[in-house]
mmCIF file of C-alpha atoms in Angstrom:
data_model
loop_
_atom_site.group_PDB
_atom_site.id
_atom_site.type_symbol
_atom_site.label_atom_id
_atom_site.label_comp_id
_atom_site.label_asym_id
_atom_site.label_seq_id
_atom_site.Cartn_x
_atom_site.Cartn_y
_atom_site.Cartn_z
ATOM 1 C CA LEU S 778 41.667 183.529 134.593
ATOM 2 C CA PRO S 779 39.706 186.070 135.601
ATOM 3 C CA ILE S 780 41.186 188.411 137.954
ATOM 4 C CA TYR S 781 38.518 187.543 140.456
ATOM 5 C CA LYS S 782 39.589 183.772 140.738
ATOM 6 C CA LYS S 783 43.388 184.719 141.425
ATOM 7 C CA GLU S 784 42.186 186.676 144.191
ATOM 8 C CA ALA S 785 40.041 183.499 145.212
ATOM 9 C CA ASP S 786 43.016 181.450 145.769
ATOM 10 C CA ILE S 787 45.115 183.826 147.158
ATOM 11 C CA VAL S 788 42.558 183.744 150.158
ATOM 12 C CA HIS S 789 41.569 180.164 149.866
ATOM 13 C CA TRP S 790 45.738 179.739 150.231
ATOM 14 C CA GLU S 791 45.677 181.749 153.323
ATOM 15 C CA GLU S 792 42.172 180.296 154.027
ATOM 16 C CA GLU S 793 43.767 176.836 154.734
ATOM 17 C CA TYR S 794 46.739 177.828 156.707
ATOM 18 C CA ILE S 795 44.649 179.763 159.031
ATOM 19 C CA ASN S 796 42.643 176.744 159.880
ATOM 20 C CA HIS S 797 45.107 174.663 160.542
ATOM 21 C CA TYR S 798 47.540 176.987 162.472
ATOM 22 C CA TYR S 799 45.058 177.905 164.563
ATOM 23 C CA GLY S 800 43.821 174.248 165.412
ATOM 24 C CA PHE S 801 40.322 174.600 163.424
ATOM 25 C CA ASP S 802 40.025 171.545 162.276
ATOM 26 C CA ASN S 803 42.772 169.832 164.814
ATOM 27 C CA ASP S 804 40.886 168.639 167.851
ATOM 28 C CA TYR S 805 38.135 166.163 166.148
ATOM 29 C CA PRO S 806 38.519 161.768 167.597
ATOM 30 C CA SER S 807 39.830 160.521 164.640
ATOM 31 C CA GLN S 808 38.314 156.858 163.860
ATOM 32 C CA ASN S 809 40.899 154.093 164.329
ATOM 33 C CA ARG S 810 41.209 150.703 165.041
ATOM 34 C CA GLN S 811 42.326 151.705 168.569
ATOM 35 C CA LYS S 812 39.947 153.524 171.365
ATOM 36 C CA TYR S 813 40.756 157.190 171.030
ATOM 37 C CA TYR S 814 41.936 158.919 173.812
ATOM 38 C CA THR S 815 42.300 162.773 174.644
ATOM 39 C CA MET S 816 45.934 163.762 175.448
ATOM 40 C CA THR S 817 44.693 164.417 179.027
ATOM 41 C CA GLU S 818 43.329 160.874 179.492
ATOM 42 C CA MET S 819 46.905 158.920 178.165
ATOM 43 C CA LEU S 820 48.887 161.340 180.649
ATOM 44 C CA LYS S 821 47.172 160.040 183.085
ATOM 45 C CA ASP S 822 46.751 156.658 182.073
ATOM 46 C CA TYR S 823 50.753 156.153 181.569
ATOM 47 C CA PRO S 824 51.972 159.056 183.777
ATOM 48 C CA ASP S 825 55.362 156.795 183.481
ATOM 49 C CA LEU S 826 56.817 158.287 179.676
ATOM 50 C CA ILE S 827 56.107 162.223 180.998
ATOM 51 C CA TYR S 828 58.488 163.592 182.807
ATOM 52 C CA TYR S 829 58.434 166.954 184.296
ATOM 53 C CA SER S 830 61.341 169.009 185.987
ATOM 54 C CA GLU S 831 61.857 172.928 186.886
ATOM 55 C CA GLU S 832 65.691 172.570 186.243
ATOM 56 C CA PRO S 833 67.815 172.459 183.180
ATOM 57 C CA GLU S 834 67.635 169.846 180.703
ATOM 58 C CA VAL S 835 70.259 166.932 181.731
ATOM 59 C CA TYR S 836 70.673 163.248 180.426
ATOM 60 C CA ILE S 837 68.125 160.558 181.439
ATOM 61 C CA PRO S 838 69.212 157.336 180.116
ATOM 62 C CA GLU S 839 66.713 156.147 177.125
ATOM 63 C CA VAL S 840 63.481 154.771 177.706
ATOM 64 C CA HIS S 841 61.609 154.139 174.758
ATOM 65 C CA GLY S 842 63.864 155.736 172.265
ATOM 66 C CA LYS S 843 64.304 159.624 172.966
ATOM 67 C CA ILE S 844 63.615 160.782 176.247
ATOM 68 C CA ASP S 845 61.974 164.201 176.249
ATOM 69 C CA LEU S 846 61.562 166.630 179.657
ATOM 70 C CA ILE S 847 58.960 169.040 179.646
ATOM 71 C CA PHE S 848 59.353 171.671 182.057
ATOM 72 C CA LYS S 849 57.279 174.008 183.870
ATOM 73 C CA SER S 850 59.202 176.970 181.864
ATOM 74 C CA ASP S 851 57.409 175.276 178.896
ATOM 75 C CA ASP S 852 55.151 177.277 177.141
ATOM 76 C CA GLU S 853 52.141 175.110 176.155
ATOM 77 C CA LYS S 854 52.736 174.745 172.362
ATOM 78 C CA VAL S 855 55.864 173.345 173.789
ATOM 79 C CA GLN S 856 54.440 170.756 176.122
ATOM 80 C CA LYS S 857 52.086 169.690 173.459
ATOM 81 C CA PHE S 858 54.246 168.689 171.658
ATOM 82 C CA LYS S 859 56.770 167.421 173.638
ATOM 83 C CA SER S 860 53.895 165.107 175.270
ATOM 84 C CA LEU S 861 52.611 164.416 171.721
ATOM 85 C CA ARG S 862 56.521 162.844 170.419
ATOM 86 C CA ILE S 863 56.356 160.794 173.946
ATOM 87 C CA LEU S 864 52.589 159.509 172.626
ATOM 88 C CA ALA S 865 53.658 158.881 169.660
ATOM 89 C CA ASN S 866 57.410 156.792 170.126
ATOM 90 C CA ASN S 867 55.507 154.109 172.272
ATOM 91 C CA PHE S 868 53.306 151.293 170.019
ATOM 92 C CA ASP S 869 51.463 151.073 173.887
ATOM 93 C CA THR S 870 50.355 154.594 173.307
ATOM 94 C CA ARG S 871 50.671 155.694 169.547
ATOM 95 C CA ASN S 872 46.890 155.872 167.793
ATOM 96 C CA GLY S 873 46.300 157.950 163.969
ATOM 97 C CA GLU S 874 44.897 160.630 166.176
ATOM 98 C CA ILE S 875 48.619 161.391 168.468
ATOM 99 C CA CYS S 876 50.242 160.388 164.872
ATOM 100 C CA ARG S 877 48.112 163.444 163.424
ATOM 101 C CA LYS S 878 47.988 166.072 165.759
ATOM 102 C CA LEU S 879 51.844 165.652 166.081
ATOM 103 C CA ALA S 880 52.273 165.748 162.189
ATOM 104 C CA ASP S 881 50.437 168.840 162.417
ATOM 105 C CA CYS S 882 52.995 170.293 164.938
ATOM 106 C CA TYR S 883 56.169 169.438 163.096
ATOM 107 C CA ARG S 884 54.275 170.983 159.954
ATOM 108 C CA TYR S 885 53.012 174.526 161.256
ATOM 109 C CA GLY S 886 55.757 174.937 163.589
ATOM 110 C CA ASN S 887 53.813 174.290 166.699
ATOM 111 C CA GLY S 888 56.342 173.603 170.059
ATOM 112 C CA CYS S 889 58.653 172.922 167.228
ATOM 113 C CA ASN S 890 60.528 173.833 164.126
ATOM 114 C CA LYS S 891 58.918 172.975 161.161
ATOM 115 C CA ASP S 892 60.357 169.847 159.760
ATOM 116 C CA ILE S 893 58.124 168.872 156.917
ATOM 117 C CA SER S 894 60.072 165.840 156.858
ATOM 118 C CA GLU S 895 58.751 164.532 160.041
ATOM 119 C CA ALA S 896 54.933 165.948 159.119
ATOM 120 C CA LEU S 897 54.980 163.563 155.955
ATOM 121 C CA MET S 898 56.514 160.621 158.282
ATOM 122 C CA TRP S 899 53.728 160.806 160.741
ATOM 123 C CA TYR S 900 50.864 161.414 158.787
ATOM 124 C CA GLY S 901 51.709 158.306 157.159
ATOM 125 C CA ILE S 902 51.879 156.134 159.945
ATOM 126 C CA ALA S 903 48.526 157.555 160.967
ATOM 127 C CA VAL S 904 47.176 156.150 157.380
ATOM 128 C CA ASP S 905 49.304 152.803 156.909
ATOM 129 C CA GLU S 906 48.988 152.195 160.509
ATOM 130 C CA TYR S 907 45.338 153.182 161.946
ATOM 131 C CA THR S 908 43.499 154.196 158.496
ATOM 132 C CA ASP S 909 42.913 157.826 160.221
ATOM 133 C CA SER S 910 40.731 159.910 157.513
ATOM 134 C CA MET S 911 42.309 162.936 158.167
ATOM 135 C CA SER S 912 45.888 162.092 157.431
ATOM 136 C CA ALA S 913 44.741 160.900 154.196
ATOM 137 C CA TYR S 914 43.524 164.549 153.209
ATOM 138 C CA ARG S 915 46.587 165.933 154.887
ATOM 139 C CA LEU S 916 48.750 163.852 153.026
ATOM 140 C CA ALA S 917 46.777 165.376 149.600
ATOM 141 C CA GLU S 918 46.950 168.582 150.364
ATOM 142 C CA LEU S 919 50.382 168.481 150.984
ATOM 143 C CA TYR S 920 51.238 167.157 147.629
ATOM 144 C CA TYR S 921 48.120 168.939 145.842
ATOM 145 C CA TYR S 922 49.370 172.464 146.944
ATOM 146 C CA GLY S 923 53.159 171.540 147.209
ATOM 147 C CA ALA S 924 55.313 173.059 150.337
ATOM 148 C CA ASP S 925 58.837 173.925 151.148
ATOM 149 C CA GLY S 926 60.703 170.431 150.101
ATOM 150 C CA ILE S 927 57.749 169.020 148.473
ATOM 151 C CA GLU S 928 57.227 169.428 144.854
ATOM 152 C CA ILE S 929 53.492 169.246 143.435
ATOM 153 C CA ASP S 930 52.025 165.534 142.752
ATOM 154 C CA THR S 931 48.325 165.360 141.068
ATOM 155 C CA ASP S 932 48.622 161.556 140.836
ATOM 156 C CA LEU S 933 49.680 161.016 144.484
ATOM 157 C CA ALA S 934 47.464 163.516 146.378
ATOM 158 C CA ASN S 935 44.136 162.520 144.416
ATOM 159 C CA HIS S 936 45.224 158.992 145.210
ATOM 160 C CA TYR S 937 45.046 160.453 149.609
ATOM 161 C CA PHE S 938 41.900 162.750 148.253
ATOM 162 C CA LYS S 939 39.778 159.301 146.933
ATOM 163 C CA THR S 940 40.843 157.581 150.178
ATOM 164 C CA ALA S 941 40.011 159.849 152.512
ATOM 165 C CA TYR S 942 36.877 160.698 150.745
ATOM 166 C CA LEU S 943 36.313 156.807 150.903
ATOM 167 C CA GLN S 944 37.109 157.010 154.224
ATOM 168 C CA PHE S 945 34.698 160.213 155.138
ATOM 169 C CA ARG S 946 31.714 158.200 153.036
ATOM 170 C CA ASP S 947 32.140 155.673 155.244
ATOM 171 C CA GLU S 948 32.688 156.542 158.836
ATOM 172 C CA ILE S 949 29.794 159.634 159.312
ATOM 173 C CA LYS S 950 26.335 159.258 160.260
ATOM 174 C CA ASN S 951 25.270 160.325 157.153
ATOM 175 C CA SER S 952 27.029 157.534 155.113
ATOM 176 C CA GLN S 953 23.851 156.791 153.170
ATOM 177 C CA TYR S 954 23.371 160.138 151.751
ATOM 178 C CA PHE S 955 26.370 160.354 150.287
ATOM 179 C CA HIS S 956 26.342 156.826 148.579
ATOM 180 C CA ALA S 957 23.124 158.104 147.515
ATOM 181 C CA LEU S 958 24.261 161.140 146.352
ATOM 182 C CA GLU S 959 27.622 158.970 144.848
ATOM 183 C CA ASN S 960 24.809 157.278 142.656
ATOM 184 C CA ASN S 961 22.632 159.871 141.315
ATOM 185 C CA SER S 962 20.184 158.738 143.430
ATOM 186 C CA GLU S 963 17.023 161.291 144.008
ATOM 187 C CA ASN S 964 16.690 159.465 147.683
ATOM 188 C CA LEU S 965 18.636 162.080 149.731
ATOM 189 C CA ASP S 966 17.909 160.997 153.192
ATOM 190 C CA TYR S 967 19.616 162.837 155.815
ATOM 191 C CA TYR S 968 20.199 163.626 159.946
ATOM 192 C CA ASP S 969 20.315 167.139 160.852
ATOM 193 C CA LYS S 970 21.703 166.551 164.134
ATOM 194 C CA VAL S 971 25.480 164.946 163.528
ATOM 195 C CA ASN S 972 28.546 166.088 165.865
ATOM 196 C CA ARG S 973 31.189 168.884 164.276
ATOM 197 C CA GLU S 974 33.584 166.549 163.064
ATOM 198 C CA ASP S 975 30.897 164.708 160.875
ATOM 199 C CA ALA S 976 29.539 168.261 159.946
ATOM 200 C CA TYR S 977 33.534 168.823 158.922
ATOM 201 C CA LYS S 978 34.267 165.784 156.960
ATOM 202 C CA GLU S 979 30.611 166.574 154.907
ATOM 203 C CA TYR S 980 32.020 169.968 154.192
ATOM 204 C CA LEU S 981 35.449 168.756 152.761
ATOM 205 C CA ILE S 982 33.416 166.198 150.586
ATOM 206 C CA GLY S 983 32.386 168.942 149.386
ATOM 207 C CA ARG S 984 35.460 170.462 148.594
ATOM 208 C CA MET S 985 36.367 167.239 146.698
ATOM 209 C CA TYR S 986 33.412 167.717 144.438
ATOM 210 C CA MET S 987 33.877 171.165 143.806
ATOM 211 C CA ASN S 988 37.627 171.150 142.793
ATOM 212 C CA GLY S 989 37.461 167.301 141.053
ATOM 213 C CA GLN S 990 40.181 166.342 144.157
ATOM 214 C CA GLY S 991 40.186 162.191 143.938
ATOM 215 C CA LEU S 992 36.659 162.254 141.929
ATOM 216 C CA GLU S 993 35.300 163.660 139.519
ATOM 217 C CA GLN S 994 34.061 167.217 139.195
ATOM 218 C CA ASP S 995 30.733 167.971 140.254
ATOM 219 C CA TYR S 996 28.733 171.371 141.162
ATOM 220 C CA ASP S 997 25.546 169.322 142.009
ATOM 221 C CA LYS S 998 26.846 166.816 144.089
ATOM 222 C CA ALA S 999 29.510 169.733 145.809
ATOM 223 C CA TYR S 1000 26.412 172.024 146.273
ATOM 224 C CA TYR S 1001 24.307 169.128 147.822
ATOM 225 C CA SER S 1002 27.515 168.187 150.169
ATOM 226 C CA PHE S 1003 27.537 172.237 151.643
ATOM 227 C CA LYS S 1004 24.317 172.193 152.184
ATOM 228 C CA LEU S 1005 24.314 169.416 154.294
ATOM 229 C CA SER S 1006 26.889 170.340 155.811
ATOM 230 C CA ALA S 1007 25.714 173.853 156.749
ATOM 231 C CA ILE S 1008 22.502 172.533 157.968
ATOM 232 C CA ASN S 1009 24.338 170.364 160.899
ATOM 233 C CA GLY S 1010 26.509 173.402 161.787
ATOM 234 C CA TYR S 1011 29.456 173.982 159.775
ATOM 235 C CA THR S 1012 29.110 177.717 158.511
ATOM 236 C CA HIS S 1013 31.908 178.014 156.571
ATOM 237 C CA ALA S 1014 29.975 175.226 154.092
ATOM 238 C CA ASN S 1015 27.870 178.641 153.666
ATOM 239 C CA TYR S 1016 30.595 180.597 152.476
ATOM 240 C CA TYR S 1017 31.592 177.845 149.732
ATOM 241 C CA ILE S 1018 27.802 177.869 148.526
ATOM 242 C CA GLY S 1019 28.332 181.585 148.158
ATOM 243 C CA ASN S 1020 31.773 181.312 146.031
ATOM 244 C CA MET S 1021 29.403 179.255 143.671
ATOM 245 C CA TYR S 1022 27.165 181.318 143.517
ATOM 246 C CA TYR S 1023 29.867 184.387 143.010
ATOM 247 C CA TYR S 1024 31.501 182.701 140.282
ATOM 248 C CA GLY S 1025 29.023 180.745 138.490
ATOM 249 C CA LEU S 1026 29.968 177.300 139.281
ATOM 250 C CA GLY S 1027 26.813 175.072 138.546
ATOM 251 C CA PHE S 1028 24.757 178.081 138.961
ATOM 252 C CA GLU S 1029 23.703 181.121 136.872
ATOM 253 C CA GLN S 1030 26.175 183.657 138.893
ATOM 254 C CA SER S 1031 24.467 185.855 141.566
ATOM 255 C CA PHE S 1032 26.348 188.397 143.124
ATOM 256 C CA GLU S 1033 22.825 188.396 145.190
ATOM 257 C CA LYS S 1034 22.447 185.085 146.018
ATOM 258 C CA ALA S 1035 26.191 185.179 146.752
ATOM 259 C CA THR S 1036 25.619 187.675 149.402
ATOM 260 C CA GLU S 1037 22.656 185.620 150.973
ATOM 261 C CA TYR S 1038 25.105 182.835 151.995
ATOM 262 C CA TYR S 1039 28.179 185.241 152.597
ATOM 263 C CA TYR S 1040 25.694 186.622 155.131
ATOM 264 C CA ARG S 1041 24.762 182.875 156.842
ATOM 265 C CA ALA S 1042 28.238 182.874 157.294
ATOM 266 C CA HIS S 1043 29.594 186.063 158.121
ATOM 267 C CA GLU S 1044 26.136 186.204 160.960
ATOM 268 C CA ASN S 1045 28.457 183.418 162.613
ATOM 269 C CA LYS S 1046 31.945 184.656 162.595
ATOM 270 C CA ASP S 1047 33.138 183.600 159.381
ATOM 271 C CA MET S 1048 35.955 185.732 158.954
ATOM 272 C CA TYR S 1049 36.409 184.984 155.459
ATOM 273 C CA ALA S 1050 32.568 185.890 154.189
ATOM 274 C CA THR S 1051 32.911 188.644 156.302
ATOM 275 C CA TYR S 1052 36.225 189.621 153.398
ATOM 276 C CA ARG S 1053 34.325 188.864 150.698
ATOM 277 C CA LEU S 1054 31.075 191.140 151.975
ATOM 278 C CA ALA S 1055 33.836 194.086 152.145
ATOM 279 C CA LYS S 1056 35.052 193.351 148.420
ATOM 280 C CA MET S 1057 31.886 193.124 147.268
ATOM 281 C CA HIS S 1058 30.922 196.652 149.150
ATOM 282 C CA LEU S 1059 34.596 197.781 147.356
ATOM 283 C CA LYS S 1060 33.499 196.431 143.806
ATOM 284 C CA GLY S 1061 29.231 197.457 144.321
ATOM 285 C CA GLU S 1062 28.468 194.033 143.398
ATOM 286 C CA GLY S 1063 24.970 193.085 144.394
ATOM 287 C CA VAL S 1064 25.339 195.602 147.208
ATOM 288 C CA SER S 1065 26.114 199.377 146.515
ATOM 289 C CA VAL S 1066 29.570 200.605 146.764
ATOM 290 C CA ASP S 1067 29.703 201.431 150.102
ATOM 291 C CA LEU S 1068 33.897 202.583 151.533
ATOM 292 C CA GLN S 1069 33.236 202.999 155.688
ATOM 293 C CA LYS S 1070 31.293 199.804 155.585
ATOM 294 C CA ALA S 1071 34.079 198.164 153.506
ATOM 295 C CA GLU S 1072 36.041 199.445 156.138
ATOM 296 C CA GLU S 1073 33.957 198.434 159.260
ATOM 297 C CA LEU S 1074 34.163 194.851 157.841
ATOM 298 C CA LEU S 1075 37.615 194.701 156.982
ATOM 299 C CA LEU S 1076 39.152 195.606 160.084
ATOM 300 C CA LYS S 1077 36.486 192.789 161.763
ATOM 301 C CA CYS S 1078 38.723 190.645 159.860
ATOM 302 C CA SER S 1079 42.210 191.799 159.543
ATOM 303 C CA ASP S 1080 43.133 189.988 162.624
ATOM 304 C CA LYS S 1081 42.627 186.544 160.512
ATOM 305 C CA VAL S 1082 42.668 187.584 156.412
ATOM 306 C CA THR S 1083 45.570 188.628 155.956
ATOM 307 C CA LEU S 1084 44.459 190.090 152.821
ATOM 308 C CA ALA S 1085 42.257 192.510 154.814
ATOM 309 C CA ASN S 1086 45.716 193.988 155.896
ATOM 310 C CA TYR S 1087 46.705 194.873 151.955
ATOM 311 C CA ASP S 1088 42.563 196.118 150.850
ATOM 312 C CA LEU S 1089 42.531 198.772 153.962
ATOM 313 C CA ALA S 1090 46.235 200.066 153.208
ATOM 314 C CA ALA S 1091 45.020 200.042 149.939
ATOM 315 C CA ILE S 1092 41.358 202.151 150.310
ATOM 316 C CA TYR S 1093 42.675 204.186 152.984
ATOM 317 C CA GLU S 1094 46.270 205.611 150.170
ATOM 318 C CA GLU S 1095 43.323 205.746 147.519
ATOM 319 C CA ASN S 1096 40.887 208.007 148.951
ATOM 320 C CA PRO S 1097 42.635 210.359 151.371
ATOM 321 C CA ALA S 1098 39.173 212.535 151.043
ATOM 322 C CA ILE S 1099 37.550 210.157 153.468
ATOM 323 C CA PHE S 1100 40.244 208.981 155.294
ATOM 324 C CA ASN S 1101 42.349 210.661 157.317
ATOM 325 C CA VAL S 1102 44.346 208.226 157.987
ATOM 326 C CA SER S 1103 48.663 209.022 158.344
ATOM 327 C CA ALA S 1104 51.226 207.458 155.872
ATOM 328 C CA GLU S 1105 52.914 205.920 159.154
ATOM 329 C CA THR S 1106 49.329 203.809 159.411
ATOM 330 C CA ILE S 1107 48.741 203.029 155.873
ATOM 331 C CA GLN S 1108 52.424 201.668 156.043
ATOM 332 C CA LYS S 1109 51.872 199.182 159.109
ATOM 333 C CA PHE S 1110 48.411 197.759 156.919
ATOM 334 C CA TYR S 1111 50.718 197.076 154.554
ATOM 335 C CA LYS S 1112 53.276 195.449 156.507
ATOM 336 C CA SER S 1113 51.042 193.350 158.222
ATOM 337 C CA ALA S 1114 49.907 192.218 154.710
ATOM 338 C CA LEU S 1115 53.642 191.121 153.583
ATOM 339 C CA GLU S 1116 54.917 189.678 156.421
ATOM 340 C CA GLY S 1117 51.552 187.379 156.317
ATOM 341 C CA LEU S 1118 51.638 187.091 152.748
ATOM 342 C CA ILE S 1119 55.438 185.330 153.154
ATOM 343 C CA VAL S 1120 54.164 183.461 156.430
ATOM 344 C CA GLN S 1121 51.657 181.433 154.318
ATOM 345 C CA GLU S 1122 53.672 181.319 151.613
ATOM 346 C CA GLN S 1123 56.137 179.420 153.753
ATOM 347 C CA ASP S 1124 54.035 176.679 153.746
ATOM 348 C CA THR S 1125 51.780 176.179 151.008
ATOM 349 C CA HIS S 1126 53.848 177.818 147.290
ATOM 350 C CA ASP S 1127 51.432 179.869 145.063
ATOM 351 C CA PRO S 1128 52.428 181.725 142.314
ATOM 352 C CA PHE S 1129 49.528 184.137 142.406
ATOM 353 C CA THR S 1130 51.129 185.601 145.886
ATOM 354 C CA GLU S 1131 54.221 185.378 145.176
ATOM 355 C CA MET S 1132 53.455 187.911 142.454
ATOM 356 C CA ARG S 1133 51.911 189.994 145.158
ATOM 357 C CA ILE S 1134 55.028 190.194 147.296
ATOM 358 C CA GLY S 1135 56.805 190.456 144.194
ATOM 359 C CA SER S 1136 54.994 193.974 143.684
ATOM 360 C CA MET S 1137 55.378 194.585 147.451
ATOM 361 C CA TYR S 1138 58.899 195.128 147.574
ATOM 362 C CA ILE S 1139 59.439 196.525 144.054
ATOM 363 C CA ASN S 1140 56.948 199.459 144.855
ATOM 364 C CA GLY S 1141 57.722 199.626 148.685
ATOM 365 C CA LYS S 1142 53.966 198.789 150.300
ATOM 366 C CA GLY S 1143 54.973 197.573 153.842
ATOM 367 C CA THR S 1144 58.881 197.663 153.505
ATOM 368 C CA ASP S 1145 61.547 199.530 151.730
ATOM 369 C CA LYS S 1146 61.601 199.096 147.846
ATOM 370 C CA ASN S 1147 63.882 196.436 146.913
ATOM 371 C CA ILE S 1148 64.221 195.592 143.416
ATOM 372 C CA GLU S 1149 66.308 192.654 144.311
ATOM 373 C CA SER S 1150 63.999 190.773 146.103
ATOM 374 C CA ALA S 1151 60.950 192.293 143.544
ATOM 375 C CA ILE S 1152 63.339 190.119 140.944
ATOM 376 C CA SER S 1153 63.505 186.974 143.504
ATOM 377 C CA TRP S 1154 59.858 186.960 143.882
ATOM 378 C CA PHE S 1155 58.996 188.168 140.276
ATOM 379 C CA ASP S 1156 61.146 184.577 139.878
ATOM 380 C CA GLN S 1157 59.306 182.351 141.616
ATOM 381 C CA ALA S 1158 56.210 183.465 140.395
ATOM 382 C CA SER S 1159 57.156 182.801 136.872
ATOM 383 C CA LEU S 1160 58.612 179.451 137.255
ATOM 384 C CA SER S 1161 55.118 178.351 138.796
ATOM 385 C CA GLY S 1162 53.509 179.710 136.041
ATOM 386 C CA ASN S 1163 52.112 183.150 136.404
ATOM 387 C CA PRO S 1164 52.183 184.837 132.949
ATOM 388 C CA ASP S 1165 52.067 188.477 134.805
ATOM 389 C CA ALA S 1166 55.400 187.991 136.535
ATOM 390 C CA SER S 1167 56.519 186.896 133.305
ATOM 391 C CA TYR S 1168 55.426 189.960 132.315
ATOM 392 C CA GLN S 1169 57.112 192.238 135.321
ATOM 393 C CA LEU S 1170 59.940 190.077 134.400
ATOM 394 C CA ALA S 1171 60.413 191.008 131.224
ATOM 395 C CA TYR S 1172 59.750 194.920 132.082
ATOM 396 C CA ILE S 1173 61.893 195.192 134.872
ATOM 397 C CA TYR S 1174 65.260 193.815 132.177
ATOM 398 C CA THR S 1175 64.301 196.041 129.210
ATOM 399 C CA SER S 1176 63.696 199.561 131.188
ATOM 400 C CA ASP S 1177 66.108 201.905 132.399
ATOM 401 C CA LYS S 1178 64.256 202.691 135.328
ATOM 402 C CA TYR S 1179 65.453 199.856 136.933
ATOM 403 C CA ASN S 1180 69.161 199.497 135.796
ATOM 404 C CA PHE S 1181 68.906 195.648 135.298
ATOM 405 C CA ASN S 1182 69.149 196.331 131.566
ATOM 406 C CA ASP S 1183 69.388 192.234 129.753
ATOM 407 C CA THR S 1184 67.555 192.358 126.578
ATOM 408 C CA GLU S 1185 68.709 188.608 126.267
#
């Protein structure tokens, strides 16, 4: 793949982590067989299941399996996790939404320790017992990208992607639009006022068409899905249309058109579009080279986009005549990037991220130089199919520079 494709893949991994970790799509009610209750309503309806205490935790006889005590000293995430676990373990209160939110807590370590096996179990319950479409999509992601304790299984991933697609298509207000799109009809009538949940699912359908996840890859259908989602207010869909123009997916490559759609998303505070615009100003793609503008945009998105910290450090390091930035500040940005990349790598394995982390260790960017750590990360990247990592390892083992001579 061209280098810019690798870079885009790295941003994609981080995007998935940020979206879920910060609850970007976690607050939409699902279409369940049962009535959906918000957490507040559920707690009001079943007060006997929730135990609050200001005292140290003590033993209470089991009523519905494991009992959780919720303390006033618990932070919000812990209280939410305990409440979800209580409600999910009671058949009178359990529904697909509650099971999915509990799975999200286990998956991302929100209010509890990360536990992928528990996440898989609760997503599975949400899918099998309550036909929760978003849980099907979550399972598809885990098997498609892999995670700690989960090997990539493309067949199983595509099964869940297809399940999610069919449920999305049939439960949203614009169901007929996607039936028509599926059948290559030119009669694509649509509603332009739908709720955010529907707009988000329209965007996810676009992702599945674009990547061939559970569906035959079709850039035209991806574009029309993203376009509808953007019309209905999900601005990140504009970012993906920008990507299609940037990489020439279904269109002739056009940096100018890509810039247009990135700006649409950027104006609605889409930090990934902001990051892409910064990179275009660094390279002069569709816009003039402007390092100060790139710096401005990178600073805006550095809290949400880990790689923005890396790029800030790099432009400061490479342009000392333009930016009067201390070596300590440069290392601080590299450190933020390294820590963020390691965190997202724990959630979703990616050979290009592993390669970058290894390169940071070998070059001492954001950390002390550590050849053993670098080799470990390069090994992971090489085993995942990154040829650059294999080449780097070969260089390390044949060069006198690192004292790791091993020609075999």
